[in-house]
């Protein structure tokens, strides 16, 4: 008898999982994001203030391309250290020059 009760409970649980998955999947398709890090040309992340976005755009203009993985790691490291504005741009360019010479 206990096995029948557990079986019925398990089936109800499976049906609820399937229903929740279908409802969630349909809702997720409405808000599908191609690249989770870029929303309306702004990178999302902690510590990114407006002047950081401006400096990031200036870096793209200076480099003529998106920063490589190493350059992005340097940039994000400087942002985490608390640099922003013109100081961030200056430090980034210094670090890139140091990195090129090594």
PDB file of N, CA and C in Angstrom:
ATOM      1  N   UNK A   1       0.823  -1.198   0.000  1.00  0.00           N
ATOM      2  CA  UNK A   1       0.000   0.000   0.000  1.00  0.00           C
ATOM      3  C   UNK A   1       0.866   1.261   0.000  1.00  0.00           C
ATOM      4  N   UNK A   2       1.949   1.209   0.811  1.00  0.00           N
ATOM      5  CA  UNK A   2       2.846   2.371   0.862  1.00  0.00           C
ATOM      6  C   UNK A   2       3.498   2.628  -0.491  1.00  0.00           C
ATOM      7  N   UNK A   3       3.823   1.552  -1.195  1.00  0.00           N
ATOM      8  CA  UNK A   3       4.458   1.698  -2.512  1.00  0.00           C
ATOM      9  C   UNK A   3       3.501   2.392  -3.477  1.00  0.00           C
ATOM     10  N   UNK A   4       2.234   2.088  -3.417  1.00  0.00           N
ATOM     11  CA  UNK A   4       1.243   2.715  -4.294  1.00  0.00           C
ATOM     12  C   UNK A   4       1.130   4.209  -3.978  1.00  0.00           C
ATOM     13  N   UNK A   5       1.100   4.556  -2.691  1.00  0.00           N
ATOM     14  CA  UNK A   5       1.013   5.964  -2.294  1.00  0.00           C
ATOM     15  C   UNK A   5       2.265   6.719  -2.742  1.00  0.00           C
ATOM     16  N   UNK A   6       3.447   6.104  -2.535  1.00  0.00           N
ATOM     17  CA  UNK A   6       4.691   6.748  -2.985  1.00  0.00           C
ATOM     18  C   UNK A   6       4.723   6.890  -4.499  1.00  0.00           C
ATOM     19  N   UNK A   7       4.224   5.869  -5.215  1.00  0.00           N
ATOM     20  CA  UNK A   7       4.178   5.911  -6.677  1.00  0.00           C
ATOM     21  C   UNK A   7       3.282   7.035  -7.181  1.00  0.00           C
ATOM     22  N   UNK A   8       2.114   7.176  -6.552  1.00  0.00           N
ATOM     23  CA  UNK A   8       1.191   8.248  -6.943  1.00  0.00           C
ATOM     24  C   UNK A   8       1.808   9.613  -6.641  1.00  0.00           C
ATOM     25  N   UNK A   9       2.429   9.752  -5.496  1.00  0.00           N
ATOM     26  CA  UNK A   9       3.104  11.007  -5.138  1.00  0.00           C
ATOM     27  C   UNK A   9       4.230  11.334  -6.113  1.00  0.00           C
ATOM     28  N   UNK A  10       4.992  10.312  -6.501  1.00  0.00           N
ATOM     29  CA  UNK A  10       6.081  10.503  -7.456  1.00  0.00           C
ATOM     30  C   UNK A  10       5.544  10.933  -8.817  1.00  0.00           C
ATOM     31  N   UNK A  11       4.471  10.329  -9.273  1.00  0.00           N
ATOM     32  CA  UNK A  11       3.873  10.712 -10.557  1.00  0.00           C
ATOM     33  C   UNK A  11       3.360  12.148 -10.527  1.00  0.00           C
ATOM     34  N   UNK A  12       2.724  12.532  -9.425  1.00  0.00           N
ATOM     35  CA  UNK A  12       2.251  13.913  -9.292  1.00  0.00           C
ATOM     36  C   UNK A  12       3.433  14.879  -9.333  1.00  0.00           C
ATOM     37  N   UNK A  13       4.518  14.506  -8.654  1.00  0.00           N
ATOM     38  CA  UNK A  13       5.725  15.341  -8.651  1.00  0.00           C
ATOM     39  C   UNK A  13       6.299  15.495 -10.062  1.00  0.00           C
ATOM     40  N   UNK A  14       6.374  14.406 -10.809  1.00  0.00           N
ATOM     41  CA  UNK A  14       6.898  14.447 -12.179  1.00  0.00           C
ATOM     42  C   UNK A  14       6.008  15.322 -13.059  1.00  0.00           C
ATOM     43  N   UNK A  15       4.692  15.179 -12.944  1.00  0.00           N
ATOM     44  CA  UNK A  15       3.761  15.992 -13.740  1.00  0.00           C
ATOM     45  C   UNK A  15       3.943  17.473 -13.407  1.00  0.00           C
ATOM     46  N   UNK A  16       4.095  17.798 -12.123  1.00  0.00           N
ATOM     47  CA  UNK A  16       4.306  19.196 -11.739  1.00  0.00           C
ATOM     48  C   UNK A  16       5.633  19.729 -12.288  1.00  0.00           C
ATOM     49  N   UNK A  17       6.690  18.910 -12.261  1.00  0.00           N
ATOM     50  CA  UNK A  17       7.968  19.333 -12.843  1.00  0.00           C
ATOM     51  C   UNK A  17       7.820  19.645 -14.327  1.00  0.00           C
ATOM     52  N   UNK A  18       7.107  18.790 -15.038  1.00  0.00           N
ATOM     53  CA  UNK A  18       6.918  18.998 -16.482  1.00  0.00           C
ATOM     54  C   UNK A  18       6.125  20.272 -16.734  1.00  0.00           C
ATOM     55  N   UNK A  19       5.057  20.498 -15.972  1.00  0.00           N
ATOM     56  CA  UNK A  19       4.243  21.705 -16.139  1.00  0.00           C
ATOM     57  C   UNK A  19       5.079  22.949 -15.826  1.00  0.00           C
ATOM     58  N   UNK A  20       5.849  22.913 -14.741  1.00  0.00           N
ATOM     59  CA  UNK A  20       6.689  24.073 -14.393  1.00  0.00           C
ATOM     60  C   UNK A  20       7.744  24.332 -15.461  1.00  0.00           C
ATOM     61  N   UNK A  21       8.321  23.261 -16.028  1.00  0.00           N
ATOM     62  CA  UNK A  21       9.315  23.429 -17.081  1.00  0.00           C
ATOM     63  C   UNK A  21       8.703  24.084 -18.309  1.00  0.00           C
ATOM     64  N   UNK A  22       7.539  23.608 -18.713  1.00  0.00           N
ATOM     65  CA  UNK A  22       6.875  24.168 -19.904  1.00  0.00           C
ATOM     66  C   UNK A  22       6.543  25.640 -19.683  1.00  0.00           C
ATOM     67  N   UNK A  23       5.987  25.988 -18.537  1.00  0.00           N
ATOM     68  CA  UNK A  23       5.650  27.388 -18.266  1.00  0.00           C
ATOM     69  C   UNK A  23       6.903  28.259 -18.206  1.00  0.00           C
ATOM     70  N   UNK A  24       7.942  27.760 -17.575  1.00  0.00           N
ATOM     71  CA  UNK A  24       9.180  28.522 -17.487  1.00  0.00           C
ATOM     72  C   UNK A  24       9.873  28.663 -18.825  1.00  0.00           C
ATOM     73  N   UNK A  25       9.856  27.610 -19.637  1.00  0.00           N
ATOM     74  CA  UNK A  25      10.505  27.650 -20.935  1.00  0.00           C
ATOM     75  C   UNK A  25       9.822  28.652 -21.852  1.00  0.00           C
ATOM     76  N   UNK A  26       8.505  28.664 -21.829  1.00  0.00           N
ATOM     77  CA  UNK A  26       7.748  29.616 -22.646  1.00  0.00           C
ATOM     78  C   UNK A  26       8.062  31.049 -22.223  1.00  0.00           C
ATOM     79  N   UNK A  27       8.152  31.277 -20.915  1.00  0.00           N
ATOM     80  CA  UNK A  27       8.473  32.614 -20.402  1.00  0.00           C
ATOM     81  C   UNK A  27       9.910  32.998 -20.748  1.00  0.00           C
ATOM     82  N   UNK A  28      10.817  32.025 -20.694  1.00  0.00           N
ATOM     83  CA  UNK A  28      12.214  32.299 -21.004  1.00  0.00           C
ATOM     84  C   UNK A  28      12.401  32.673 -22.476  1.00  0.00           C
ATOM     85  N   UNK A  29      11.627  32.081 -23.347  1.00  0.00           N
ATOM     86  CA  UNK A  29      11.731  32.418 -24.770  1.00  0.00           C
ATOM     87  C   UNK A  29      11.333  33.859 -25.047  1.00  0.00           C
ATOM     88  N   UNK A  30      10.442  34.418 -24.236  1.00  0.00           N
ATOM     89  CA  UNK A  30      10.043  35.812 -24.414  1.00  0.00           C
ATOM     90  C   UNK A  30      11.216  36.748 -24.158  1.00  0.00           C
ATOM     91  N   UNK A  31      12.054  36.392 -23.204  1.00  0.00           N
ATOM     92  CA  UNK A  31      13.144  37.273 -22.777  1.00  0.00           C
ATOM     93  C   UNK A  31      14.504  36.715 -23.178  1.00  0.00           C
ATOM     94  N   UNK A  32      14.562  36.014 -24.283  1.00  0.00           N
ATOM     95  CA  UNK A  32      15.806  35.400 -24.721  1.00  0.00           C
ATOM     96  C   UNK A  32      16.855  36.481 -24.977  1.00  0.00           C
ATOM     97  N   UNK A  33      18.042  36.274 -24.418  1.00  0.00           N
ATOM     98  CA  UNK A  33      19.145  37.206 -24.564  1.00  0.00           C
ATOM     99  C   UNK A  33      20.253  36.481 -25.316  1.00  0.00           C
ATOM    100  N   UNK A  34      20.717  37.062 -26.420  1.00  0.00           N
ATOM    101  CA  UNK A  34      21.753  36.429 -27.222  1.00  0.00           C
ATOM    102  C   UNK A  34      23.078  36.378 -26.473  1.00  0.00           C
ATOM    103  N   UNK A  35      23.520  37.521 -25.948  1.00  0.00           N
ATOM    104  CA  UNK A  35      24.771  37.591 -25.195  1.00  0.00           C
ATOM    105  C   UNK A  35      24.436  38.151 -23.824  1.00  0.00           C
ATOM    106  N   UNK A  36      24.560  37.360 -22.777  1.00  0.00           N
ATOM    107  CA  UNK A  36      24.117  37.831 -21.460  1.00  0.00           C
ATOM    108  C   UNK A  36      24.954  38.968 -20.901  1.00  0.00           C
ATOM    109  N   UNK A  37      26.137  39.227 -21.458  1.00  0.00           N
ATOM    110  CA  UNK A  37      26.991  40.284 -20.937  1.00  0.00           C
ATOM    111  C   UNK A  37      26.733  41.629 -21.592  1.00  0.00           C
ATOM    112  N   UNK A  38      26.041  41.636 -22.728  1.00  0.00           N
ATOM    113  CA  UNK A  38      25.792  42.893 -23.436  1.00  0.00           C
ATOM    114  C   UNK A  38      24.286  43.103 -23.554  1.00  0.00           C
ATOM    115  N   UNK A  39      23.792  44.167 -22.978  1.00  0.00           N
ATOM    116  CA  UNK A  39      22.384  44.526 -23.089  1.00  0.00           C
ATOM    117  C   UNK A  39      22.334  45.977 -23.552  1.00  0.00           C
ATOM    118  N   UNK A  40      21.795  46.215 -24.722  1.00  0.00           N
ATOM    119  CA  UNK A  40      21.714  47.549 -25.312  1.00  0.00           C
ATOM    120  C   UNK A  40      23.077  48.228 -25.354  1.00  0.00           C
ATOM    121  N   UNK A  41      24.092  47.495 -25.819  1.00  0.00           N
ATOM    122  CA  UNK A  41      25.458  47.995 -25.997  1.00  0.00           C
ATOM    123  C   UNK A  41      26.126  48.420 -24.701  1.00  0.00           C
ATOM    124  N   UNK A  42      25.651  47.957 -23.577  1.00  0.00           N
ATOM    125  CA  UNK A  42      26.316  48.228 -22.307  1.00  0.00           C
ATOM    126  C   UNK A  42      26.656  46.901 -21.654  1.00  0.00           C
ATOM    127  N   UNK A  43      27.859  46.836 -21.161  1.00  0.00           N
ATOM    128  CA  UNK A  43      28.243  45.620 -20.467  1.00  0.00           C
ATOM    129  C   UNK A  43      27.680  45.663 -19.062  1.00  0.00           C
ATOM    130  N   UNK A  44      27.240  44.542 -18.598  1.00  0.00           N
ATOM    131  CA  UNK A  44      26.646  44.459 -17.283  1.00  0.00           C
ATOM    132  C   UNK A  44      27.674  43.896 -16.329  1.00  0.00           C
ATOM    133  N   UNK A  45      27.859  44.555 -15.246  1.00  0.00           N
ATOM    134  CA  UNK A  45      28.788  44.047 -14.252  1.00  0.00           C
ATOM    135  C   UNK A  45      28.883  44.986 -13.080  1.00  0.00           C
ATOM    136  N   UNK A  46      29.327  44.456 -11.988  1.00  0.00           N
ATOM    137  CA  UNK A  46      29.437  45.256 -10.785  1.00  0.00           C
ATOM    138  C   UNK A  46      30.599  46.237 -10.937  1.00  0.00           C
ATOM    139  N   UNK A  47      30.406  47.479 -10.527  1.00  0.00           N
ATOM    140  CA  UNK A  47      31.461  48.478 -10.616  1.00  0.00           C
ATOM    141  C   UNK A  47      31.480  49.256 -11.910  1.00  0.00           C
ATOM    142  N   UNK A  48      30.596  48.967 -12.839  1.00  0.00           N
ATOM    143  CA  UNK A  48      30.574  49.656 -14.119  1.00  0.00           C
ATOM    144  C   UNK A  48      29.683  50.882 -14.007  1.00  0.00           C
ATOM    145  N   UNK A  49      30.315  52.021 -13.859  1.00  0.00           N
ATOM    146  CA  UNK A  49      29.579  53.279 -13.822  1.00  0.00           C
ATOM    147  C   UNK A  49      29.563  53.862 -15.227  1.00  0.00           C
ATOM    148  N   UNK A  50      28.864  54.977 -15.407  1.00  0.00           N
ATOM    149  CA  UNK A  50      28.723  55.569 -16.739  1.00  0.00           C
ATOM    150  C   UNK A  50      30.079  55.953 -17.325  1.00  0.00           C
ATOM    151  N   UNK A  51      30.972  56.526 -16.509  1.00  0.00           N
ATOM    152  CA  UNK A  51      32.271  56.921 -17.050  1.00  0.00           C
ATOM    153  C   UNK A  51      33.101  55.706 -17.449  1.00  0.00           C
ATOM    154  N   UNK A  52      32.861  54.556 -16.834  1.00  0.00           N
ATOM    155  CA  UNK A  52      33.558  53.333 -17.234  1.00  0.00           C
ATOM    156  C   UNK A  52      33.092  52.894 -18.613  1.00  0.00           C
ATOM    157  N   UNK A  53      31.796  52.999 -18.880  1.00  0.00           N
ATOM    158  CA  UNK A  53      31.285  52.681 -20.216  1.00  0.00           C
ATOM    159  C   UNK A  53      31.895  53.617 -21.264  1.00  0.00           C
ATOM    160  N   UNK A  54      32.001  54.893 -20.925  1.00  0.00           N
ATOM    161  CA  UNK A  54      32.569  55.874 -21.850  1.00  0.00           C
ATOM    162  C   UNK A  54      34.023  55.522 -22.154  1.00  0.00           C
ATOM    163  N   UNK A  55      34.785  55.173 -21.123  1.00  0.00           N
ATOM    164  CA  UNK A  55      36.190  54.817 -21.331  1.00  0.00           C
ATOM    165  C   UNK A  55      36.319  53.516 -22.121  1.00  0.00           C
ATOM    166  N   UNK A  56      35.419  52.583 -21.891  1.00  0.00           N
ATOM    167  CA  UNK A  56      35.434  51.336 -22.657  1.00  0.00           C
ATOM    168  C   UNK A  56      35.215  51.631 -24.141  1.00  0.00           C
ATOM    169  N   UNK A  57      34.281  52.513 -24.441  1.00  0.00           N
ATOM    170  CA  UNK A  57      34.040  52.901 -25.839  1.00  0.00           C
ATOM    171  C   UNK A  57      35.271  53.599 -26.424  1.00  0.00           C
ATOM    172  N   UNK A  58      35.955  54.436 -25.628  1.00  0.00           N
ATOM    173  CA  UNK A  58      37.175  55.096 -26.100  1.00  0.00           C
ATOM    174  C   UNK A  58      38.265  54.073 -26.395  1.00  0.00           C
ATOM    175  N   UNK A  59      38.359  53.034 -25.555  1.00  0.00           N
ATOM    176  CA  UNK A  59      39.357  51.983 -25.779  1.00  0.00           C
ATOM    177  C   UNK A  59      39.070  51.266 -27.084  1.00  0.00           C
ATOM    178  N   UNK A  60      37.805  50.997 -27.362  1.00  0.00           N
ATOM    179  CA  UNK A  60      37.445  50.361 -28.632  1.00  0.00           C
ATOM    180  C   UNK A  60      37.840  51.257 -29.798  1.00  0.00           C
ATOM    181  N   UNK A  61      37.623  52.565 -29.661  1.00  0.00           N
ATOM    182  CA  UNK A  61      38.004  53.501 -30.721  1.00  0.00           C
ATOM    183  C   UNK A  61      39.523  53.543 -30.897  1.00  0.00           C
ATOM    184  N   UNK A  62      40.267  53.540 -29.798  1.00  0.00           N
ATOM    185  CA  UNK A  62      41.728  53.604 -29.872  1.00  0.00           C
ATOM    186  C   UNK A  62      42.286  52.334 -30.504  1.00  0.00           C
ATOM    187  N   UNK A  63      41.793  51.173 -30.051  1.00  0.00           N
ATOM    188  CA  UNK A  63      42.286  49.903 -30.573  1.00  0.00           C
ATOM    189  C   UNK A  63      41.764  49.619 -31.978  1.00  0.00           C
ATOM    190  N   UNK A  64      40.603  50.176 -32.312  1.00  0.00           N
ATOM    191  CA  UNK A  64      39.996  49.909 -33.607  1.00  0.00           C
ATOM    192  C   UNK A  64      39.303  48.563 -33.658  1.00  0.00           C
ATOM    193  N   UNK A  65      39.118  47.959 -32.503  1.00  0.00           N
ATOM    194  CA  UNK A  65      38.485  46.641 -32.403  1.00  0.00           C
ATOM    195  C   UNK A  65      38.069  46.413 -30.957  1.00  0.00           C
ATOM    196  N   UNK A  66      37.381  45.308 -30.724  1.00  0.00           N
ATOM    197  CA  UNK A  66      37.048  44.910 -29.360  1.00  0.00           C
ATOM    198  C   UNK A  66      38.341  44.445 -28.674  1.00  0.00           C
ATOM    199  N   UNK A  67      38.485  44.682 -27.394  1.00  0.00           N
ATOM    200  CA  UNK A  67      39.686  44.212 -26.690  1.00  0.00           C
ATOM    201  C   UNK A  67      39.770  42.690 -26.697  1.00  0.00           C
ATOM    202  N   UNK A  68      41.020  42.180 -26.789  1.00  0.00           N
ATOM    203  CA  UNK A  68      41.222  40.730 -26.728  1.00  0.00           C
ATOM    204  C   UNK A  68      40.968  40.252 -25.299  1.00  0.00           C
ATOM    205  N   UNK A  69      41.060  38.952 -25.109  1.00  0.00           N
ATOM    206  CA  UNK A  69      40.815  38.398 -23.772  1.00  0.00           C
ATOM    207  C   UNK A  69      41.824  38.928 -22.760  1.00  0.00           C
ATOM    208  N   UNK A  70      43.109  38.996 -23.147  1.00  0.00           N
ATOM    209  CA  UNK A  70      44.126  39.520 -22.223  1.00  0.00           C
ATOM    210  C   UNK A  70      43.881  40.997 -21.918  1.00  0.00           C
ATOM    211  N   UNK A  71      43.552  41.767 -22.946  1.00  0.00           N
ATOM    212  CA  UNK A  71      43.281  43.189 -22.739  1.00  0.00           C
ATOM    213  C   UNK A  71      42.038  43.387 -21.877  1.00  0.00           C
ATOM    214  N   UNK A  72      41.038  42.556 -22.089  1.00  0.00           N
ATOM    215  CA  UNK A  72      39.814  42.664 -21.294  1.00  0.00           C
ATOM    216  C   UNK A  72      40.079  42.294 -19.841  1.00  0.00           C
ATOM    217  N   UNK A  73      40.955  41.292 -19.634  1.00  0.00           N
ATOM    218  CA  UNK A  73      41.315  40.902 -18.272  1.00  0.00           C
ATOM    219  C   UNK A  73      42.012  42.053 -17.566  1.00  0.00           C
ATOM    220  N   UNK A  74      42.910  42.741 -18.275  1.00  0.00           N
ATOM    221  CA  UNK A  74      43.604  43.904 -17.711  1.00  0.00           C
ATOM    222  C   UNK A  74      42.595  45.000 -17.393  1.00  0.00           C
ATOM    223  N   UNK A  75      41.690  45.277 -18.327  1.00  0.00           N
ATOM    224  CA  UNK A  75      40.689  46.327 -18.132  1.00  0.00           C
ATOM    225  C   UNK A  75      39.809  46.030 -16.925  1.00  0.00           C
ATOM    226  N   UNK A  76      39.304  44.792 -16.849  1.00  0.00           N
ATOM    227  CA  UNK A  76      38.432  44.428 -15.734  1.00  0.00           C
ATOM    228  C   UNK A  76      39.181  44.446 -14.408  1.00  0.00           C
ATOM    229  N   UNK A  77      40.475  44.095 -14.439  1.00  0.00           N
ATOM    230  CA  UNK A  77      41.284  44.172 -13.230  1.00  0.00           C
ATOM    231  C   UNK A  77      41.413  45.604 -12.740  1.00  0.00           C
ATOM    232  N   UNK A  78      41.606  46.528 -13.665  1.00  0.00           N
ATOM    233  CA  UNK A  78      41.702  47.941 -13.291  1.00  0.00           C
ATOM    234  C   UNK A  78      40.367  48.461 -12.760  1.00  0.00           C
ATOM    235  N   UNK A  79      39.269  48.013 -13.349  1.00  0.00           N
ATOM    236  CA  UNK A  79      37.950  48.426 -12.858  1.00  0.00           C
ATOM    237  C   UNK A  79      37.739  47.905 -11.441  1.00  0.00           C
ATOM    238  N   UNK A  80      38.155  46.657 -11.190  1.00  0.00           N
ATOM    239  CA  UNK A  80      38.007  46.088  -9.851  1.00  0.00           C
ATOM    240  C   UNK A  80      38.875  46.821  -8.830  1.00  0.00           C
ATOM    241  N   UNK A  81      40.027  47.331  -9.277  1.00  0.00           N
ATOM    242  CA  UNK A  81      40.892  48.084  -8.373  1.00  0.00           C
ATOM    243  C   UNK A  81      40.319  49.451  -8.036  1.00  0.00           C
ATOM    244  N   UNK A  82      39.319  49.880  -8.779  1.00  0.00           N
ATOM    245  CA  UNK A  82      38.648  51.134  -8.455  1.00  0.00           C
ATOM    246  C   UNK A  82      38.956  52.276  -9.405  1.00  0.00           C
ATOM    247  N   UNK A  83      39.708  52.020 -10.455  1.00  0.00           N
ATOM    248  CA  UNK A  83      39.991  53.071 -11.425  1.00  0.00           C
ATOM    249  C   UNK A  83      38.753  53.341 -12.268  1.00  0.00           C
ATOM    250  N   UNK A  84      38.543  54.606 -12.628  1.00  0.00           N
ATOM    251  CA  UNK A  84      37.463  54.960 -13.545  1.00  0.00           C
ATOM    252  C   UNK A  84      37.798  56.294 -14.177  1.00  0.00           C
ATOM    253  N   UNK A  85      37.070  56.622 -15.239  1.00  0.00           N
ATOM    254  CA  UNK A  85      37.291  57.885 -15.933  1.00  0.00           C
ATOM    255  C   UNK A  85      38.599  57.889 -16.712  1.00  0.00           C
ATOM    256  N   UNK A  86      39.181  59.063 -16.839  1.00  0.00           N
ATOM    257  CA  UNK A  86      40.423  59.228 -17.595  1.00  0.00           C
ATOM    258  C   UNK A  86      41.574  58.440 -16.971  1.00  0.00           C
ATOM    259  N   UNK A  87      41.557  58.281 -15.660  1.00  0.00           N
ATOM    260  CA  UNK A  87      42.603  57.516 -14.980  1.00  0.00           C
ATOM    261  C   UNK A  87      42.577  56.059 -15.438  1.00  0.00           C
ATOM    262  N   UNK A  88      41.386  55.518 -15.602  1.00  0.00           N
ATOM    263  CA  UNK A  88      41.238  54.142 -16.082  1.00  0.00           C
ATOM    264  C   UNK A  88      41.835  53.999 -17.473  1.00  0.00           C
ATOM    265  N   UNK A  89      41.535  54.935 -18.352  1.00  0.00           N
ATOM    266  CA  UNK A  89      42.061  54.884 -19.717  1.00  0.00           C
ATOM    267  C   UNK A  89      43.577  54.980 -19.713  1.00  0.00           C
ATOM    268  N   UNK A  90      44.125  55.917 -18.936  1.00  0.00           N
ATOM    269  CA  UNK A  90      45.574  56.109 -18.857  1.00  0.00           C
ATOM    270  C   UNK A  90      46.265  54.853 -18.331  1.00  0.00           C
ATOM    271  N   UNK A  91      45.756  54.277 -17.241  1.00  0.00           N
ATOM    272  CA  UNK A  91      46.354  53.066 -16.657  1.00  0.00           C
ATOM    273  C   UNK A  91      46.249  51.893 -17.618  1.00  0.00           C
ATOM    274  N   UNK A  92      45.115  51.794 -18.319  1.00  0.00           N
ATOM    275  CA  UNK A  92      44.932  50.698 -19.262  1.00  0.00           C
ATOM    276  C   UNK A  92      45.966  50.774 -20.375  1.00  0.00           C
ATOM    277  N   UNK A  93      46.152  51.961 -20.933  1.00  0.00           N
ATOM    278  CA  UNK A  93      47.125  52.115 -22.010  1.00  0.00           C
ATOM    279  C   UNK A  93      48.543  51.837 -21.523  1.00  0.00           C
ATOM    280  N   UNK A  94      48.863  52.240 -20.278  1.00  0.00           N
ATOM    281  CA  UNK A  94      50.172  51.931 -19.701  1.00  0.00           C
ATOM    282  C   UNK A  94      50.366  50.423 -19.571  1.00  0.00           C
ATOM    283  N   UNK A  95      49.348  49.737 -19.068  1.00  0.00           N
ATOM    284  CA  UNK A  95      49.431  48.285 -18.884  1.00  0.00           C
ATOM    285  C   UNK A  95      49.567  47.569 -20.225  1.00  0.00           C
ATOM    286  N   UNK A  96      48.848  48.045 -21.233  1.00  0.00           N
ATOM    287  CA  UNK A  96      48.939  47.425 -22.559  1.00  0.00           C
ATOM    288  C   UNK A  96      50.347  47.592 -23.116  1.00  0.00           C
ATOM    289  N   UNK A  97      50.930  48.791 -22.950  1.00  0.00           N
ATOM    290  CA  UNK A  97      52.296  49.019 -23.423  1.00  0.00           C
ATOM    291  C   UNK A  97      53.288  48.139 -22.677  1.00  0.00           C
ATOM    292  N   UNK A  98      53.116  47.987 -21.354  1.00  0.00           N
ATOM    293  CA  UNK A  98      53.989  47.093 -20.591  1.00  0.00           C
ATOM    294  C   UNK A  98      53.842  45.659 -21.073  1.00  0.00           C
ATOM    295  N   UNK A  99      52.614  45.267 -21.327  1.00  0.00           N
ATOM    296  CA  UNK A  99      52.327  43.903 -21.750  1.00  0.00           C
ATOM    297  C   UNK A  99      52.938  43.615 -23.122  1.00  0.00           C
ATOM    298  N   UNK A 100      52.956  44.606 -24.015  1.00  0.00           N
ATOM    299  CA  UNK A 100      53.510  44.427 -25.347  1.00  0.00           C
ATOM    300  C   UNK A 100      55.028  44.269 -25.295  1.00  0.00           C
ATOM    301  N   UNK A 101      55.680  44.965 -24.369  1.00  0.00           N
ATOM    302  CA  UNK A 101      57.140  44.926 -24.294  1.00  0.00           C
ATOM    303  C   UNK A 101      57.654  43.635 -23.646  1.00  0.00           C
ATOM    304  N   UNK A 102      56.810  42.896 -22.949  1.00  0.00           N
ATOM    305  CA  UNK A 102      57.263  41.676 -22.298  1.00  0.00           C
ATOM    306  C   UNK A 102      57.108  40.534 -23.218  1.00  0.00           C
TER     307      UNK A 102
END
